[in-house]
Short mmCIF file of C-alpha atoms and ligand atoms in Angstrom, two decimals:
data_model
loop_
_atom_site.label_atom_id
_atom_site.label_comp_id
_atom_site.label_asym_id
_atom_site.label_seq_id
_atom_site.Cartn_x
_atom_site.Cartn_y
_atom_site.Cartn_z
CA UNK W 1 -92.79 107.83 248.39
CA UNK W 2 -93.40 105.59 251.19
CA UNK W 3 -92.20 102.36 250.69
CA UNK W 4 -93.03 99.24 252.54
CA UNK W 5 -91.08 95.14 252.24
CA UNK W 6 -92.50 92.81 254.22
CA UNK W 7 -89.47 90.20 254.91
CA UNK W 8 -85.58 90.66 254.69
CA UNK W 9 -84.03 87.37 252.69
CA UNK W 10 -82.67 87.33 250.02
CA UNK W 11 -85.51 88.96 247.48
CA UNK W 12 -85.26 92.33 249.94
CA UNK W 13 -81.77 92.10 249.52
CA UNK W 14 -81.68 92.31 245.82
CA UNK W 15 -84.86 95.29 245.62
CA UNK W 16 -83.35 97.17 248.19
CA UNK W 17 -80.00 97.71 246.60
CA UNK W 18 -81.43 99.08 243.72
CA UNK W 19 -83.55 101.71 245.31
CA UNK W 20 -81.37 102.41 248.79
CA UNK W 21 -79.68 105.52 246.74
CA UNK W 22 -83.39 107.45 245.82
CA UNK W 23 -85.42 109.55 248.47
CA UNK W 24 -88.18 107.26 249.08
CA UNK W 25 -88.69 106.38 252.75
CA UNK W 26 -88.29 102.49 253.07
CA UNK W 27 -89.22 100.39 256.11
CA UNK W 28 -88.49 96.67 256.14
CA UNK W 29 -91.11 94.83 258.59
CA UNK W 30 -89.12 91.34 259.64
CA UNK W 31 -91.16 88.98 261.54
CA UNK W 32 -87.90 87.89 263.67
CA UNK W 33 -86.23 89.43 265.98
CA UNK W 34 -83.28 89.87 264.63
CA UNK W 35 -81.69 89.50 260.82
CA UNK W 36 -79.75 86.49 261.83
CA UNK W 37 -82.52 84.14 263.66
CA UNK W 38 -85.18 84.66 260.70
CA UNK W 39 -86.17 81.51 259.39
CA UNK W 40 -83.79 79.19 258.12
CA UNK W 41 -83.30 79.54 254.10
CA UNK W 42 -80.30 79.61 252.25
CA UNK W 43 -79.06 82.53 253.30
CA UNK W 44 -78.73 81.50 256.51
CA UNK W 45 -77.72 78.04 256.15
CA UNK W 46 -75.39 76.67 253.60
CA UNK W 47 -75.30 79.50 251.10
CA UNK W 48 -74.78 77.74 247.45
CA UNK W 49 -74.86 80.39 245.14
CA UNK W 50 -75.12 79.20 241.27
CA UNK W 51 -75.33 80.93 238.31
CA UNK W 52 -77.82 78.66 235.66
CA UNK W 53 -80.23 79.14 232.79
CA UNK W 54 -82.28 75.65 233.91
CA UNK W 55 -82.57 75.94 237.58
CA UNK W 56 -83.05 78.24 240.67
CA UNK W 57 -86.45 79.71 238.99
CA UNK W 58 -88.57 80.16 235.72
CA UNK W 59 -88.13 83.80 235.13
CA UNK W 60 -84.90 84.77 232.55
CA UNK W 61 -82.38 86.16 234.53
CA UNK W 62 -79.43 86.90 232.01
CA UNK W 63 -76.37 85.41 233.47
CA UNK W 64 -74.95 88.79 233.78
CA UNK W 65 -77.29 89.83 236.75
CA UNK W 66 -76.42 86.44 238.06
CA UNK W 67 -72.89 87.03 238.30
CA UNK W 68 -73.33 90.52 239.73
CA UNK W 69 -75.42 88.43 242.59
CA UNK W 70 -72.81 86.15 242.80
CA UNK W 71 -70.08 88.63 243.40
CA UNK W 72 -72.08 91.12 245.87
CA UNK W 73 -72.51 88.52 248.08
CA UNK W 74 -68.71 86.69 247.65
CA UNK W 75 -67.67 90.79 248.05
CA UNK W 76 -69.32 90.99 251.47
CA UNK W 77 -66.94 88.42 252.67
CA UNK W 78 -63.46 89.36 254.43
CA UNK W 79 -60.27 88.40 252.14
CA UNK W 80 -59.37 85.48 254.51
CA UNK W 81 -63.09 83.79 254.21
CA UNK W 82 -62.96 84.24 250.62
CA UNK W 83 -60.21 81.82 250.70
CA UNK W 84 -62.92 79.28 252.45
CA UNK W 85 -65.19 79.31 249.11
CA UNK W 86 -65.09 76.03 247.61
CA UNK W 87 -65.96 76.52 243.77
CA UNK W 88 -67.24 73.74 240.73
CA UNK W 89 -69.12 73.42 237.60
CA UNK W 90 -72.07 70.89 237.45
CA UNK W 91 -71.97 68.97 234.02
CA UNK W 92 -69.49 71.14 232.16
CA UNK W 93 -69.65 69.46 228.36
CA UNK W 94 -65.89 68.60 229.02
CA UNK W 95 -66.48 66.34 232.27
CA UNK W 96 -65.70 62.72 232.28
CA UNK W 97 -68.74 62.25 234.09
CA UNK W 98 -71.19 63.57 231.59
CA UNK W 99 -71.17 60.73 229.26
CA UNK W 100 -71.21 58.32 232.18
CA UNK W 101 -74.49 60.09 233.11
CA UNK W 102 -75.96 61.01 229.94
CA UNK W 103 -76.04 56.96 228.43
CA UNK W 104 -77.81 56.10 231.80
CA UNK W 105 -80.63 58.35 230.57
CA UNK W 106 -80.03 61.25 232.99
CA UNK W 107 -79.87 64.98 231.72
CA UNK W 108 -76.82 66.62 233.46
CA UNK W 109 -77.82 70.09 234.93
CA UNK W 110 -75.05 72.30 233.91
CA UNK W 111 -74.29 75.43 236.90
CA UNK W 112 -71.36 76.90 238.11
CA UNK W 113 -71.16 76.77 242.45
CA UNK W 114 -69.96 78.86 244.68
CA UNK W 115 -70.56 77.25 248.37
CA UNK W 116 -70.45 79.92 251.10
CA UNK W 117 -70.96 77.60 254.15
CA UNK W 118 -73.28 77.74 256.81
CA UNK W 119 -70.23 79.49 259.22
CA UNK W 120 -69.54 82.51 257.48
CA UNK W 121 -73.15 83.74 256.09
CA UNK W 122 -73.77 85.07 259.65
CA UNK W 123 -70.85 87.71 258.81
CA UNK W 124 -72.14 88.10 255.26
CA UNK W 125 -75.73 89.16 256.46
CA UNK W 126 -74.15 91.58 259.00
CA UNK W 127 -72.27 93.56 256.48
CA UNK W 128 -75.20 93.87 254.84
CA UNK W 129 -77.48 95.01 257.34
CA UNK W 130 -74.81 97.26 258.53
CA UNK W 131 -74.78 99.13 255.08
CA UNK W 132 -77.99 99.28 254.66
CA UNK W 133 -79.16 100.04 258.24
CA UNK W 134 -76.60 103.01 258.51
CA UNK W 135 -78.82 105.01 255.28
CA UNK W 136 -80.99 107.52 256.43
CA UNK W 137 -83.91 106.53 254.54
CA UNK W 138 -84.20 102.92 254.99
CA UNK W 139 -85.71 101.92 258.34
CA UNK W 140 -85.53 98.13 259.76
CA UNK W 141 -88.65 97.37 262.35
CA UNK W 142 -87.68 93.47 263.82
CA UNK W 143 -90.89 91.45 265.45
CA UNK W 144 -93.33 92.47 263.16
CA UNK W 145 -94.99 89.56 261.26
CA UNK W 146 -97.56 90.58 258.26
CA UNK W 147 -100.84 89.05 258.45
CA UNK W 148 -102.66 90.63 255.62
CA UNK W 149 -102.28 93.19 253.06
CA UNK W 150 -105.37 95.45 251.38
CA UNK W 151 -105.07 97.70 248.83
CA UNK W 152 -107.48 101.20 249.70
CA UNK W 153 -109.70 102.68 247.53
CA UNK W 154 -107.26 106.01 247.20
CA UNK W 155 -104.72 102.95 246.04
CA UNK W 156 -102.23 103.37 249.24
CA UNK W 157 -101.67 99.77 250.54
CA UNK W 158 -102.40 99.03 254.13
CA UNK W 159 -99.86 96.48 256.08
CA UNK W 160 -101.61 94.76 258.92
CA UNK W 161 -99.08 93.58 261.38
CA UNK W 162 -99.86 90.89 264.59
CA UNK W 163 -101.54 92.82 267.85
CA UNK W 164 -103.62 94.87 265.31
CA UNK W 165 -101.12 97.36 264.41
CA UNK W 166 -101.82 98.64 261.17
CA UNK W 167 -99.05 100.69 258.53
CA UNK W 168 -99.98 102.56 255.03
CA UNK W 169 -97.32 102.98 252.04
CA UNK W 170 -97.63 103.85 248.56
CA UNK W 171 -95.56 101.01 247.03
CA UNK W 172 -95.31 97.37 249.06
CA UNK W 173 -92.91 94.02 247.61
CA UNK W 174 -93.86 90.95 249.66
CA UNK W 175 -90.48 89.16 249.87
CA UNK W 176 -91.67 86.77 252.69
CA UNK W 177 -90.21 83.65 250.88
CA UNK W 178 -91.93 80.13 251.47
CA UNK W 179 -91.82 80.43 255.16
CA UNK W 180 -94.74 83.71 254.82
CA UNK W 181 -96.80 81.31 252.74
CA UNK W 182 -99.91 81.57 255.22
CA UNK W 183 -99.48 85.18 254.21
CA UNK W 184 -99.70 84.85 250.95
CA UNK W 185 -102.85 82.36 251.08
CA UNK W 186 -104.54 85.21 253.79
CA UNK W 187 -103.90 87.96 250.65
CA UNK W 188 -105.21 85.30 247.94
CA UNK W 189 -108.17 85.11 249.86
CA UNK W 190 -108.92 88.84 249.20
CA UNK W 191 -107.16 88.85 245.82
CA UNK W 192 -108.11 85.13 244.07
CA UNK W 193 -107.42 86.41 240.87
CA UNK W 194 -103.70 87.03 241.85
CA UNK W 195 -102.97 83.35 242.19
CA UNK W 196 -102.21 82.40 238.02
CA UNK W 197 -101.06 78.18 239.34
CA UNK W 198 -100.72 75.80 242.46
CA UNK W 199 -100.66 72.07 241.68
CA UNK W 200 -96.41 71.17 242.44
CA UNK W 201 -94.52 69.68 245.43
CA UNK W 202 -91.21 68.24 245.42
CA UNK W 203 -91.18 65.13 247.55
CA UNK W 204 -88.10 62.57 248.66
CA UNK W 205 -85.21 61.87 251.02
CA UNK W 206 -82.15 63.06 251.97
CA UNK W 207 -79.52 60.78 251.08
CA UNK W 208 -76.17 60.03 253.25
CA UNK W 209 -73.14 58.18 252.20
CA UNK W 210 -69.27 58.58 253.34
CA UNK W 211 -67.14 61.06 251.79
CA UNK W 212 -64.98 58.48 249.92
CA UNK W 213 -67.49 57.25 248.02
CA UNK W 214 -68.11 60.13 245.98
CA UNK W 215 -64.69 62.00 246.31
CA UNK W 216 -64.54 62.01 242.02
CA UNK W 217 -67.56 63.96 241.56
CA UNK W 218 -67.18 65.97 244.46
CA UNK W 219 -63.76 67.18 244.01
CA UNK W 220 -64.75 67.94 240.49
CA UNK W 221 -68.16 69.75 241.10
CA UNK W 222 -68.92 70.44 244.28
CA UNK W 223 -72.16 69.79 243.44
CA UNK W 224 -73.51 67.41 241.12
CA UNK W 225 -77.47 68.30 239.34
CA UNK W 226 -78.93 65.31 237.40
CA UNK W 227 -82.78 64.36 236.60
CA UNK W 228 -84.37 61.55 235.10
CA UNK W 229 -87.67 60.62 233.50
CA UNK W 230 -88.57 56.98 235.78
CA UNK W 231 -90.72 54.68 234.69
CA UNK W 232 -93.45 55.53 236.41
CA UNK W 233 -93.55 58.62 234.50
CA UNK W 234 -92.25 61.17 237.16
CA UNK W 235 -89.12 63.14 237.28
CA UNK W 236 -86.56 62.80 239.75
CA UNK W 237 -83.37 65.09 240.81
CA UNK W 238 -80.63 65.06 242.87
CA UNK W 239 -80.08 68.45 244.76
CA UNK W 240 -78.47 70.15 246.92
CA UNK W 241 -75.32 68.26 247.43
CA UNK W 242 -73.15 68.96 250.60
CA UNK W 243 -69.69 67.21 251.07
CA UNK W 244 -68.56 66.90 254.09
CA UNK W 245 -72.16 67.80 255.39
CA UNK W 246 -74.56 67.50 257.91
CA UNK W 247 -78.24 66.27 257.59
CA UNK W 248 -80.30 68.96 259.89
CA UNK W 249 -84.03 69.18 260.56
CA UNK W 250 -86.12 71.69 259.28
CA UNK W 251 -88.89 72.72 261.50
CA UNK W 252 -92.51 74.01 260.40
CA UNK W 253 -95.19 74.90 263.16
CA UNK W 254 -96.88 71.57 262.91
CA UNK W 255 -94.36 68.56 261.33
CA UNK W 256 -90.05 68.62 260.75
CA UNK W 257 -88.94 67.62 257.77
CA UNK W 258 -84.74 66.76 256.49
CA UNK W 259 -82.64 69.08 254.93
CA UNK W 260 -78.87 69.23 254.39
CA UNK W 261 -75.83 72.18 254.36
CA UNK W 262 -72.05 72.26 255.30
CA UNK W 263 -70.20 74.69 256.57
CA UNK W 264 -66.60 75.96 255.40
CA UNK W 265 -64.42 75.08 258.63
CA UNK W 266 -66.33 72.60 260.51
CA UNK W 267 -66.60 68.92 258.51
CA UNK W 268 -68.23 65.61 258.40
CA UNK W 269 -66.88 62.46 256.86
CA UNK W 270 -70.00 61.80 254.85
CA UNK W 271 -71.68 63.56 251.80
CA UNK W 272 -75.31 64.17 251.88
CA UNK W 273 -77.81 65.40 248.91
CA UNK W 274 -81.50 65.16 248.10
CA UNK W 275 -82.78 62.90 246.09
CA UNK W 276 -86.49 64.44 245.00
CA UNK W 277 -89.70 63.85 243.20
CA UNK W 278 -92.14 66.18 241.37
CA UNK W 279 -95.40 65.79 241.76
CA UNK W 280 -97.69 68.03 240.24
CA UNK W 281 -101.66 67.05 239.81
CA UNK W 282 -104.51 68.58 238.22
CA UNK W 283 -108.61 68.93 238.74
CA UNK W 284 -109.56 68.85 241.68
CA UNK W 285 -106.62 68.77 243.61
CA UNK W 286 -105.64 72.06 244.41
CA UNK W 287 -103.53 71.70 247.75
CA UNK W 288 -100.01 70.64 247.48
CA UNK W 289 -98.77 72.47 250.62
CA UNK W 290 -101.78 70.01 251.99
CA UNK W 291 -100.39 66.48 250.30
CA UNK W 292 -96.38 67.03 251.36
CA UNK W 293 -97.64 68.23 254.41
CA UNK W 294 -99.52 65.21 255.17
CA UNK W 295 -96.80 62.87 254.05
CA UNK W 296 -94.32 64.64 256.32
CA UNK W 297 -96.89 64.38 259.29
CA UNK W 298 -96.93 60.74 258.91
CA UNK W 299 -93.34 60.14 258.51
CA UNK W 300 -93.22 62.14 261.85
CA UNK W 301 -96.13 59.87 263.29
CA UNK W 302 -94.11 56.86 262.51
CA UNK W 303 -90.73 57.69 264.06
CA UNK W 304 -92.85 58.97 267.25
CA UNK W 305 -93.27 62.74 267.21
CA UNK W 306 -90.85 65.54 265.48
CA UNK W 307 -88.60 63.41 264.55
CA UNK W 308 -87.46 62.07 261.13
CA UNK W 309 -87.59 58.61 259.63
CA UNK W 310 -83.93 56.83 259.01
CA UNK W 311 -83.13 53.93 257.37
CA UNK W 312 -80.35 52.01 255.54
CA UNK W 313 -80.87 51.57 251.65
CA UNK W 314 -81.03 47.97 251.70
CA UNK W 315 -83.93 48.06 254.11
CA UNK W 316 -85.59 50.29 252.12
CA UNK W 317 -85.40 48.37 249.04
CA UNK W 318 -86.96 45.37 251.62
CA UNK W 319 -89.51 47.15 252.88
CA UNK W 320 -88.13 46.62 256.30
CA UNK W 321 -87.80 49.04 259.47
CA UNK W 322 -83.95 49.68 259.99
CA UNK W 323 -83.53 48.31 263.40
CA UNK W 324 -79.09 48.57 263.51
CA UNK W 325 -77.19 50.80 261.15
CA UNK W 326 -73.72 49.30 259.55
CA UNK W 327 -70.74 51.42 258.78
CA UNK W 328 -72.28 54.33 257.69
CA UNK W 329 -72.94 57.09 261.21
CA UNK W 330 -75.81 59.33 260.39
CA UNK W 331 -74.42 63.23 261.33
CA UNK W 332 -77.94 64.26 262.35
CA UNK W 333 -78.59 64.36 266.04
CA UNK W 334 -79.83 61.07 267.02
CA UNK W 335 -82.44 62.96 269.06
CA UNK W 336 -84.04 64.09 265.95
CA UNK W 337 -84.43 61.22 264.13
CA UNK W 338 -86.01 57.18 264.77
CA UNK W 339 -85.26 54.41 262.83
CA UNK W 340 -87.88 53.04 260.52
CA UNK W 341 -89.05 51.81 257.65
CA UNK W 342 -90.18 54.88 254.85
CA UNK W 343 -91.89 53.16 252.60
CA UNK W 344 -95.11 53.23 255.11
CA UNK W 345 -94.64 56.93 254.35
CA UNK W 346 -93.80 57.30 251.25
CA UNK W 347 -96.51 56.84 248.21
CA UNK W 348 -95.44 53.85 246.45
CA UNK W 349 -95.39 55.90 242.84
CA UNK W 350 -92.72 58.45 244.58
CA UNK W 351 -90.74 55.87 246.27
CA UNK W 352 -90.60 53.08 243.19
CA UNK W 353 -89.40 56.56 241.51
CA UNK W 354 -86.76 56.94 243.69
CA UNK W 355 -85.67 53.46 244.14
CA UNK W 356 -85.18 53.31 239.96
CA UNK W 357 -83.02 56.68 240.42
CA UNK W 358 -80.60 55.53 243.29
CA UNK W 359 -80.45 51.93 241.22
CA UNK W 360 -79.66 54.40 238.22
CA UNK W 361 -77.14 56.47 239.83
CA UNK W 362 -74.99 53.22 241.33
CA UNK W 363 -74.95 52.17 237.66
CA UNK W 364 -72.42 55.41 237.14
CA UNK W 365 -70.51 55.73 240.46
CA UNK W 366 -71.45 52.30 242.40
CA UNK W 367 -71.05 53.34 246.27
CA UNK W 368 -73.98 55.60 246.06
CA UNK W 369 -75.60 52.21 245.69
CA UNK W 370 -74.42 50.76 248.87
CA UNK W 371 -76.36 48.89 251.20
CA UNK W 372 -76.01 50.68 254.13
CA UNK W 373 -76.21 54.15 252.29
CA UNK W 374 -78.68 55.93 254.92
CA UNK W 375 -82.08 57.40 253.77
CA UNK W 376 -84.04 59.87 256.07
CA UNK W 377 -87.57 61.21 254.88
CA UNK W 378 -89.65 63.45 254.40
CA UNK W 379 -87.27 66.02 252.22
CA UNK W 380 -89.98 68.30 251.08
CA UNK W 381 -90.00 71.45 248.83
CA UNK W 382 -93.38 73.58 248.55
CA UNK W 383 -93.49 75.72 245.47
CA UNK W 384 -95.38 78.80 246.08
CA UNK W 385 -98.61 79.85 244.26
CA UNK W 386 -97.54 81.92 240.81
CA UNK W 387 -98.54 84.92 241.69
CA UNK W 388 -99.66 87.75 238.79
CA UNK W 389 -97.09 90.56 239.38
CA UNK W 390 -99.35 92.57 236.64
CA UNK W 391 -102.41 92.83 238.78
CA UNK W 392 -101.50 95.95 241.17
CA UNK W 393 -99.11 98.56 239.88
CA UNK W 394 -97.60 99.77 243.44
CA UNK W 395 -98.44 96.24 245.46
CA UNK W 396 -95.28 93.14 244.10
CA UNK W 397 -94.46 89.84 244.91
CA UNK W 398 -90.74 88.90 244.60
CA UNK W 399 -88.48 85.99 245.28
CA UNK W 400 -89.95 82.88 246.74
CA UNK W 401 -93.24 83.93 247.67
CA UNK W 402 -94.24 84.74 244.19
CA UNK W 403 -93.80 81.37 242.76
CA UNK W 404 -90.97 82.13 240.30
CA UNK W 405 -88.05 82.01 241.96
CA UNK W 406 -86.49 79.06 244.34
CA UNK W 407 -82.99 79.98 244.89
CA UNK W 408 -80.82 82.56 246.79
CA UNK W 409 -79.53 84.11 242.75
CA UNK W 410 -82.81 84.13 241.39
CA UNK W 411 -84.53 85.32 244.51
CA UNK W 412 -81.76 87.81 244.69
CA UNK W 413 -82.20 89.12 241.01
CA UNK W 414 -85.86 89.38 240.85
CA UNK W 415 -85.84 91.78 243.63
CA UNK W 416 -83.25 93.83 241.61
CA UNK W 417 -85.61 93.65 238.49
CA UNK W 418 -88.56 94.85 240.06
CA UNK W 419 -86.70 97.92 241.60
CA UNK W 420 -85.37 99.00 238.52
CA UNK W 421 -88.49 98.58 237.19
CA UNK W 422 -89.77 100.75 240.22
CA UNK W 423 -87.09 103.35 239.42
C1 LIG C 501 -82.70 75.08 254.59
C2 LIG C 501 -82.62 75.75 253.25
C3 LIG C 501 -81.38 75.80 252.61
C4 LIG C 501 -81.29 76.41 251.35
N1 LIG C 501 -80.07 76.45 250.76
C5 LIG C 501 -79.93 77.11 249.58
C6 LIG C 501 -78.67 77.25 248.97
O1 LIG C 501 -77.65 76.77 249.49
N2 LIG C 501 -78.60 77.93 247.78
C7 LIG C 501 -79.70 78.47 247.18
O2 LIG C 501 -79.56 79.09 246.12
N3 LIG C 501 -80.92 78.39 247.75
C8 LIG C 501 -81.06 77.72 248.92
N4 LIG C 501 -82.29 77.63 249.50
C9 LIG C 501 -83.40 78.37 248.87
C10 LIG C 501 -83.21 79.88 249.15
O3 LIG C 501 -82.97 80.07 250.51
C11 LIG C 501 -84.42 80.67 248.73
O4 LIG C 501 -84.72 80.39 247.39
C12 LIG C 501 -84.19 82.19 248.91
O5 LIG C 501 -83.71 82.49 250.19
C13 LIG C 501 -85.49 82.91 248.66
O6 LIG C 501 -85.35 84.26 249.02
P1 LIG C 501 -86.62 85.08 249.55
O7 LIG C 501 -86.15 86.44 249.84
O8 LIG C 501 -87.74 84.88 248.61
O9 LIG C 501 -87.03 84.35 250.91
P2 LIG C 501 -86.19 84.22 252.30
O10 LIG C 501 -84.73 84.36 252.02
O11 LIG C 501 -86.69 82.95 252.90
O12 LIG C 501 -86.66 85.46 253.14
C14 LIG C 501 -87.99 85.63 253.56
C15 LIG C 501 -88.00 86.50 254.80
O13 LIG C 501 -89.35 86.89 255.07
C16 LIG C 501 -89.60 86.77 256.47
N5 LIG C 501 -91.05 86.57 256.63
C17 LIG C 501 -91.80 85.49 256.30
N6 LIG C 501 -93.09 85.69 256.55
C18 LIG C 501 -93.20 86.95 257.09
C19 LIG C 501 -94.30 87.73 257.56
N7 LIG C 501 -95.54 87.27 257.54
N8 LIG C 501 -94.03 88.98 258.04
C20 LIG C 501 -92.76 89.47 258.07
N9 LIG C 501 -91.68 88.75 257.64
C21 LIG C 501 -91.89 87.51 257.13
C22 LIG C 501 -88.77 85.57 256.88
O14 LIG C 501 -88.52 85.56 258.28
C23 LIG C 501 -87.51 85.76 256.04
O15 LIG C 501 -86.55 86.56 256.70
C24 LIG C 501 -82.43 76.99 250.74
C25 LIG C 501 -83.66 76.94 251.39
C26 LIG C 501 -83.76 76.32 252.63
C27 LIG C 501 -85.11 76.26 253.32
#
């Protein structure tokens, strides 16, 4: 059978173990040129693997499969770089910090961590590639970006590539992640049925603060996960925590938004994590990619072009633009960013939100709460559109780009499920 995955991340990863071993003929179509300049995703930068029943994604992955993910990908690593992992537990029941949390009113996430760093997934992805490119079956084709996908009347699948190039298989998995999400809205357009929910977006800031302040919960976590209901009625979540970090940009084709990672040899002196909002509407709004878009946009529009909005936390709870910073040195590029004030940005239901949470979280470990703390907005995460995974038999949708998955585990194990469900 001829088998065709459009994207290699992490999803690919996971599908094509399970199948590399059977005599189908598989071709992976990458849009980049390469497997290590593909677009930025966790796999390329920071690479926090977690095993956790309440986050990464909504489909059940038993923790077994999660470990197995967990230890393919700490087993591509030499022995020496395995010695660089920097291991926690979010929340375990026994932590001094959960009671500190929980009488605040937040719900401690509990997940076990396993941080990679940004330096060594390059050698990670390499070994394997190199595996999987060295089987005769499995063929890797670089520069070729999917820009539609039809299913034929005789039920092969036809791949339509840029410069009107055109492939047919018998089985395809889109594993395209956010980044292919104008794919997936081009095949929606064909398939509208296949598209079950689209009304979320995560929207915040990416929070900065030295090292010292939160050496406690980093030295006992790694990474700390907690959400809380605000009183405007929204949820808000810390995530992706990086000690000893660096705030980086993170470019789309048309506005740059904040993100964070840290590497395993190379440190800051400051901690950095996001501190996000979900928003999630109903009838008639039907574009979220559209409304954290637009916000991003006009944070960019405010600090002058594709840059990113910075300001200290007491600003921000004064509603005025940052014009000096005070002890705290932002670690992004100062290229990148323009100092502002975010709240002509920010909706004032998301940022009262997050103004409640950071108030919230200085209650339980006060630095975080420090006035020169640095904010820098828009932190965005799109959710893709739930896509049915029951409509075609040969034709899938795993990882990111099927709306069920939002981590580098869960992305991971999904793949796996749907090839054993292939095999
Ligand atoms: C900056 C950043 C940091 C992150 N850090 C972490 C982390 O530390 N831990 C964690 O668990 N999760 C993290 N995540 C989330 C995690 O990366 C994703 O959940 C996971 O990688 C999803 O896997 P995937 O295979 O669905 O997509 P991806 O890993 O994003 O792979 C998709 C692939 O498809 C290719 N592609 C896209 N469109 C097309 C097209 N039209 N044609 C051909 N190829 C295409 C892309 O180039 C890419 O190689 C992070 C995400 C980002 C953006």
């Amino acid at each position: 059978m001829k088998i065709g995955i459009v994207g290699f991340g992490a999803a690919a990863i996971g599908f094509i173990n399970e199948i590399k071993n059977t005599d189908n003929d598989i071709t992976i179509l990458e849009r980049s040129k390469d497997i290590f300049s593909s677009s930025i995703s966790g796999i390329r930068s920071d690479g926090k693997i977690f095993i956790s029943s309440s986050m990464g994604g909504d489909i059940d992955i038993p923790p077994v499969i999660q470990k197995n993910v967990v230890n393919f990908y700490i087993d591509k690593l030499s022995e020496s770089d395995k010695k660089n992992i920097k291991a926690g537990t979010s929340f375990n029941k026994k932590s001094k910090f959960f009671d500190k949390f929980y009488s605040k009113g937040f719900e401690p996430v509990n997940a076990d961590f396993w941080h990679i760093g940004t330096d060594q997934l390059g050698s990670v992805l390499k070994n394997i590639f190199d595996e999987l490119s060295s089987k005769k079956n499995i063929n890797f084709l670089f520069n070729k970006k999917v820009t539609d996908i039809i299913v034929k009347e005789d039920s092969t699948i036809d791949v339509m590539l840029d410069e009107n190039e055109k492939m047919n298989f018998d089985y395809v998995v889109v594993a395209a992640g956010r980044s292919g999400h104008k794919l997936v809205k081009k095949i929606a357009v064909n398939y509208p049925d296949l598209v079950l929910s689209n009304n979320i977006v995560d929207i915040g800031i990416r929070y900065e603060l030295p090292d010292h302040l939160v050496e406690e919960l980093n030295e006992e976590m790694y990474e700390f996960k907690v959400r809380l209901k605000t009183k405007t009625g929204y949820k808000v979540r810390t995530f992706c925590n990086n000690p000893s970090g660096f705030v980086v940009e993170e470019e789309y084709d048309d506005f740059v938004t904040v993100n964070g990672h840290s590497n395993s040899k190379v440190f800051s002196d400051n901690t950095n994590f996001a501190v996000l909002c979900s928003t999630s509407f109903t009838h008639p709004f039907n574009d979220p990619f559209g409304y954290g878009s637009y916000i991003s946009k006009l944070a960019n529009i405010l600090a002058g072009g594709r840059k990113v909005l910075l300001q200290t936390y007491s600003d921000f709870l004064e509603s005025k633009r940052t014009k000096k910073l005070g002890r705290v040195k932002p670690t992004l590029n100062d290229k990148k960013l323009s100092l502002g004030d975010i709240n002509l940005a920010l909706p004032r239901r998301i940022g009262i939100s997050l103004t409640e949470f950071i108030e919230k979280l200085g209650e339980v470990v006060p630095g975080i709460a420090y006035p020169d703390n640095l904010l820098y907005a828009i932190e965005v995460k799109f959710y893709s559109n739930k896509l049915n995974n029951e409509k075609f038999r040969n034709f899938k949708f795993i990882g990111d780009c099927s709306g069920h998955t939002r981590s580098i585990v869960y992305a991971t194990s999904h793949g796996k499920i749907i090839g054993r469900k292939l095999l």
